[in-house]
Amino acid sequence: MISRRQLRIKVLQSLYAYYKTGREDMKRSEKELHLNIGKAYELYHYLLLLIIDVALYAESRIEIGRNKQIPTPQDLNPNTRFIENKLIEQLRNNEHLLRIVDQHKMNWANYPELIKEIYNRLIESEEYAAYMSSEERIYAEDKRLLTFMYTHIIFPSELLCSILEEQSIYWNDDLEFITSMIVKTFRKFKEEDGADKALMELYKNKEDEDYVVKLYRQSIIHRDEYVEYIKENTRNWDLDRIAFMDILIMQIAIAELVAFPSIPTKVTLNEYLEISKFYSTSKSNVFINGVLDKVVMQLKEGKKIVKAGRGLIGEND
């Protein structure tokens, strides 16, 4: 589930904390890296649970209407299409989701205002009105409504961002990516799927799990060597005046360039330039690009970058 870009970001966040807190214990810091990655996976399940609670809130509103002293015809014969949404029902019974929710003791009980906000924004939307008035009950429409909810109501919620920030300093950075993973999860669901339907795994494969550990270790172990390359290619700059985050991004990029022969140089450079747009200054992208171009030339001349694998023929020329 966790993409390579997210893994790069997790390494960046963890290394920033490692250096800024003056820690010397790399093993302990590495455990916190895994905790950081695990929290993203926890958020994936936490947000899936949210839609179930919204549906439960919708059910409670229907019950309140039915129990009025003088109920209206609409109260007595409510439209139950949303609370009978087949995809929500599948999530309610999903063994994988229930296991993780129980393991981490997840619930939204302390945030009724969020549940209410999401529900109210949903029922005010044109998409909800069209869904509820449709005569055909098609599974694809059930999926489409939930996709709309996550991308247009849940993800943009400022209240949700505030709540997540209270619980984890990294969750707001993960929110957009996790939302996209939830939408991708919905696409894989079929109407006939049962409670044993698999949700996404934490890592796409063992290679990704090994990648993040190696990248983190290489970035720390060879820090002095990599920073020296940066110094040599910023001779007109006082290193103390270069943004710490810029140095850190370049340090990790160099670690990847050197330690992963199967990753194309252009992929590495493009990834860290994109990351710099969000995690450093407005001018960092151009600066980092210029410095890394020089570092790559130096590393290739010194045979420090040696790429091998499918699609990499000729890169070392």
CSV table of N, CA and C in Angstrom, one decimal, residues 118-191:
chain,number,residue,atom,x,y,z
A,118,ILE,N,-19.9,15.6,8.6
A,118,ILE,CA,-19.8,14.8,7.4
A,118,ILE,C,-21.2,14.4,6.9
A,119,TYR,N,-22.0,14.0,7.8
A,119,TYR,CA,-23.4,13.6,7.4
A,119,TYR,C,-24.2,14.8,6.8
A,120,ASN,N,-24.1,15.9,7.5
A,120,ASN,CA,-24.9,17.1,7.0
A,120,ASN,C,-24.4,17.6,5.6
A,121,ARG,N,-23.0,17.6,5.5
A,121,ARG,CA,-22.5,18.0,4.2
A,121,ARG,C,-22.9,17.0,3.1
A,122,LEU,N,-23.0,15.7,3.5
A,122,LEU,CA,-23.4,14.7,2.5
A,122,LEU,C,-24.8,14.9,2.0
A,123,ILE,N,-25.7,15.0,3.0
A,123,ILE,CA,-27.2,15.1,2.6
A,123,ILE,C,-27.5,16.4,1.9
A,124,GLU,N,-26.6,17.4,2.0
A,124,GLU,CA,-26.8,18.6,1.3
A,124,GLU,C,-26.3,18.6,-0.1
A,125,SER,N,-25.6,17.6,-0.5
A,125,SER,CA,-24.9,17.5,-1.8
A,125,SER,C,-25.9,17.0,-2.9
A,126,GLU,N,-25.6,17.5,-4.1
A,126,GLU,CA,-26.4,17.0,-5.3
A,126,GLU,C,-26.2,15.5,-5.5
A,127,GLU,N,-25.0,15.1,-5.3
A,127,GLU,CA,-24.6,13.6,-5.5
A,127,GLU,C,-25.5,12.7,-4.6
A,128,TYR,N,-25.7,13.1,-3.4
A,128,TYR,CA,-26.5,12.4,-2.4
A,128,TYR,C,-28.0,12.4,-2.9
A,129,ALA,N,-28.5,13.5,-3.3
A,129,ALA,CA,-29.8,13.6,-3.7
A,129,ALA,C,-30.1,12.7,-4.9
A,130,ALA,N,-29.2,12.7,-5.9
A,130,ALA,CA,-29.3,11.9,-7.1
A,130,ALA,C,-29.3,10.4,-6.7
A,131,TYR,N,-28.4,10.1,-5.8
A,131,TYR,CA,-28.2,8.7,-5.3
A,131,TYR,C,-29.5,8.2,-4.7
A,132,MET,N,-30.0,9.0,-3.8
A,132,MET,CA,-31.2,8.6,-3.0
A,132,MET,C,-32.5,8.5,-3.8
A,133,SER,N,-32.5,9.3,-4.9
A,133,SER,CA,-33.7,9.3,-5.7
A,133,SER,C,-33.7,8.4,-6.9
A,134,SER,N,-32.5,7.7,-7.1
A,134,SER,CA,-32.4,6.8,-8.2
A,134,SER,C,-33.3,5.6,-8.0
A,135,GLU,N,-34.0,5.2,-9.0
A,135,GLU,CA,-34.9,4.0,-8.9
A,135,GLU,C,-34.1,2.7,-8.9
A,136,GLU,N,-33.0,2.7,-9.6
A,136,GLU,CA,-32.1,1.5,-9.7
A,136,GLU,C,-31.1,1.4,-8.6
A,137,ARG,N,-31.1,0.3,-7.9
A,137,ARG,CA,-30.1,0.1,-6.9
A,137,ARG,C,-28.9,-0.7,-7.4
A,138,ILE,N,-27.9,0.1,-7.9
A,138,ILE,CA,-26.7,-0.5,-8.6
A,138,ILE,C,-25.5,-0.4,-7.7
A,139,TYR,N,-24.8,-1.5,-7.5
A,139,TYR,CA,-23.6,-1.6,-6.7
A,139,TYR,C,-22.6,-0.5,-7.1
A,140,ALA,N,-22.5,-0.3,-8.3
A,140,ALA,CA,-21.5,0.7,-8.8
A,140,ALA,C,-21.9,2.1,-8.3
A,141,GLU,N,-23.1,2.4,-8.1
A,141,GLU,CA,-23.6,3.7,-7.5
A,141,GLU,C,-23.2,3.7,-6.0
A,142,ASP,N,-23.3,2.6,-5.3
A,142,ASP,CA,-22.9,2.6,-3.9
A,142,ASP,C,-21.4,2.9,-3.8
A,143,LYS,N,-20.6,2.4,-4.7
A,143,LYS,CA,-19.2,2.7,-4.7
A,143,LYS,C,-18.9,4.1,-5.0
A,144,ARG,N,-19.7,4.6,-6.0
A,144,ARG,CA,-19.5,6.0,-6.5
A,144,ARG,C,-19.8,7.0,-5.4
A,145,LEU,N,-20.8,6.8,-4.6
A,145,LEU,CA,-21.2,7.7,-3.6
A,145,LEU,C,-20.1,7.7,-2.5
A,146,LEU,N,-19.6,6.6,-2.1
A,146,LEU,CA,-18.5,6.6,-1.1
A,146,LEU,C,-17.2,7.2,-1.6
A,147,THR,N,-16.9,7.0,-2.9
A,147,THR,CA,-15.8,7.7,-3.4
A,147,THR,C,-15.9,9.2,-3.4
A,148,PHE,N,-17.1,9.7,-3.7
A,148,PHE,CA,-17.4,11.1,-3.6
A,148,PHE,C,-17.3,11.6,-2.2
A,149,MET,N,-17.7,10.8,-1.2
A,149,MET,CA,-17.7,11.2,0.2
A,149,MET,C,-16.2,11.4,0.6
A,150,TYR,N,-15.4,10.5,0.3
A,150,TYR,CA,-14.0,10.6,0.7
A,150,TYR,C,-13.2,11.7,0.0
A,151,THR,N,-13.4,11.9,-1.3
A,151,THR,CA,-12.7,12.9,-2.0
A,151,THR,C,-13.2,14.3,-1.9
A,152,HIS,N,-14.5,14.5,-1.7
A,152,HIS,CA,-15.1,15.8,-1.7
A,152,HIS,C,-15.6,16.2,-0.3
A,153,ILE,N,-15.8,15.3,0.6
A,153,ILE,CA,-16.3,15.7,1.9
A,153,ILE,C,-15.3,15.4,3.1
A,154,ILE,N,-14.9,14.2,3.1
A,154,ILE,CA,-14.0,13.8,4.2
A,154,ILE,C,-12.6,14.4,4.1
A,155,PHE,N,-12.0,14.2,2.9
A,155,PHE,CA,-10.6,14.7,2.7
A,155,PHE,C,-10.5,16.2,3.0
A,156,PRO,N,-11.4,17.0,2.4
A,156,PRO,CA,-11.3,18.5,2.6
A,156,PRO,C,-11.7,19.0,4.0
A,157,SER,N,-12.2,18.2,4.9
A,157,SER,CA,-12.7,18.6,6.2
A,157,SER,C,-11.6,19.2,7.0
A,158,GLU,N,-11.8,20.5,7.4
A,158,GLU,CA,-10.8,21.1,8.3
A,158,GLU,C,-10.9,20.6,9.7
A,159,LEU,N,-12.1,20.2,10.1
A,159,LEU,CA,-12.3,19.6,11.4
A,159,LEU,C,-11.6,18.3,11.5
A,160,LEU,N,-11.6,17.5,10.4
A,160,LEU,CA,-10.9,16.2,10.4
A,160,LEU,C,-9.4,16.5,10.5
A,161,CYS,N,-8.9,17.4,9.8
A,161,CYS,CA,-7.5,17.7,9.9
A,161,CYS,C,-7.0,18.1,11.3
A,162,SER,N,-7.9,18.9,11.9
A,162,SER,CA,-7.6,19.3,13.3
A,162,SER,C,-7.6,18.1,14.2
A,163,ILE,N,-8.5,17.2,14.1
A,163,ILE,CA,-8.6,16.0,14.9
A,163,ILE,C,-7.4,15.1,14.7
A,164,LEU,N,-7.0,14.9,13.4
A,164,LEU,CA,-5.9,14.0,13.1
A,164,LEU,C,-4.6,14.6,13.6
A,165,GLU,N,-4.5,15.9,13.6
A,165,GLU,CA,-3.3,16.6,14.1
A,165,GLU,C,-3.1,16.4,15.6
A,166,GLU,N,-4.2,16.3,16.3
A,166,GLU,CA,-4.1,16.1,17.7
A,166,GLU,C,-3.6,14.7,18.0
A,167,GLN,N,-3.8,13.7,17.1
A,167,GLN,CA,-3.5,12.3,17.4
A,167,GLN,C,-2.2,11.9,16.8
A,168,SER,N,-1.7,12.5,15.8
A,168,SER,CA,-0.4,12.2,15.2
A,168,SER,C,0.1,13.4,14.4
A,169,ILE,N,1.4,13.7,14.6
A,169,ILE,CA,2.0,14.8,13.9
A,169,ILE,C,2.1,14.6,12.4
A,170,TYR,N,2.1,13.3,12.0
A,170,TYR,CA,2.3,12.9,10.6
A,170,TYR,C,1.0,12.7,9.9
A,171,TRP,N,-0.1,12.6,10.5
A,171,TRP,CA,-1.3,12.1,9.8
A,171,TRP,C,-1.8,13.1,8.8
A,172,ASN,N,-1.7,14.4,9.0
A,172,ASN,CA,-2.2,15.3,8.0
A,172,ASN,C,-1.3,15.2,6.7
A,173,ASP,N,0.0,14.9,6.9
A,173,ASP,CA,0.8,14.7,5.7
A,173,ASP,C,0.4,13.5,4.9
A,174,ASP,N,-0.2,12.5,5.6
A,174,ASP,CA,-0.6,11.2,5.0
A,174,ASP,C,-2.0,11.3,4.4
A,175,LEU,N,-2.8,12.3,4.8
A,175,LEU,CA,-4.2,12.2,4.5
A,175,LEU,C,-4.6,12.1,3.0
A,176,GLU,N,-3.9,12.9,2.2
A,176,GLU,CA,-4.2,12.8,0.8
A,176,GLU,C,-3.9,11.5,0.2
A,177,PHE,N,-2.7,11.0,0.5
A,177,PHE,CA,-2.3,9.7,0.0
A,177,PHE,C,-3.2,8.6,0.5
A,178,ILE,N,-3.6,8.6,1.8
A,178,ILE,CA,-4.4,7.5,2.3
A,178,ILE,C,-5.8,7.6,1.7
A,179,THR,N,-6.3,8.8,1.4
A,179,THR,CA,-7.6,8.9,0.7
A,179,THR,C,-7.5,8.3,-0.6
A,180,SER,N,-6.4,8.5,-1.4
A,180,SER,CA,-6.3,7.9,-2.7
A,180,SER,C,-6.2,6.3,-2.6
A,181,MET,N,-5.6,5.8,-1.5
A,181,MET,CA,-5.6,4.4,-1.3
A,181,MET,C,-7.0,3.8,-1.0
A,182,ILE,N,-7.8,4.6,-0.2
A,182,ILE,CA,-9.1,4.1,0.1
A,182,ILE,C,-10.0,4.0,-1.2
A,183,VAL,N,-9.8,5.1,-2.1
A,183,VAL,CA,-10.5,5.0,-3.3
A,183,VAL,C,-10.1,3.8,-4.2
A,184,LYS,N,-8.8,3.6,-4.2
A,184,LYS,CA,-8.3,2.4,-4.9
A,184,LYS,C,-8.8,1.1,-4.3
A,185,THR,N,-9.0,1.1,-3.0
A,185,THR,CA,-9.5,-0.1,-2.3
A,185,THR,C,-11.0,-0.3,-2.8
A,186,PHE,N,-11.8,0.7,-2.9
A,186,PHE,CA,-13.2,0.6,-3.3
A,186,PHE,C,-13.3,0.1,-4.7
A,187,ARG,N,-12.3,0.5,-5.6
A,187,ARG,CA,-12.4,0.0,-7.0
A,187,ARG,C,-12.2,-1.5,-7.0
A,188,LYS,N,-11.5,-2.1,-6.1
A,188,LYS,CA,-11.2,-3.5,-6.1
A,188,LYS,C,-12.4,-4.4,-5.5
A,189,PHE,N,-13.3,-3.7,-4.8
A,189,PHE,CA,-14.4,-4.4,-4.2
A,189,PHE,C,-15.4,-4.8,-5.3
A,190,LYS,N,-16.0,-6.0,-5.2
A,190,LYS,CA,-17.1,-6.5,-6.0
A,190,LYS,C,-18.3,-6.9,-5.2
A,191,GLU,N,-19.4,-6.8,-5.8
A,191,GLU,CA,-20.7,-7.0,-5.1
A,191,GLU,C,-20.7,-8.4,-4.4
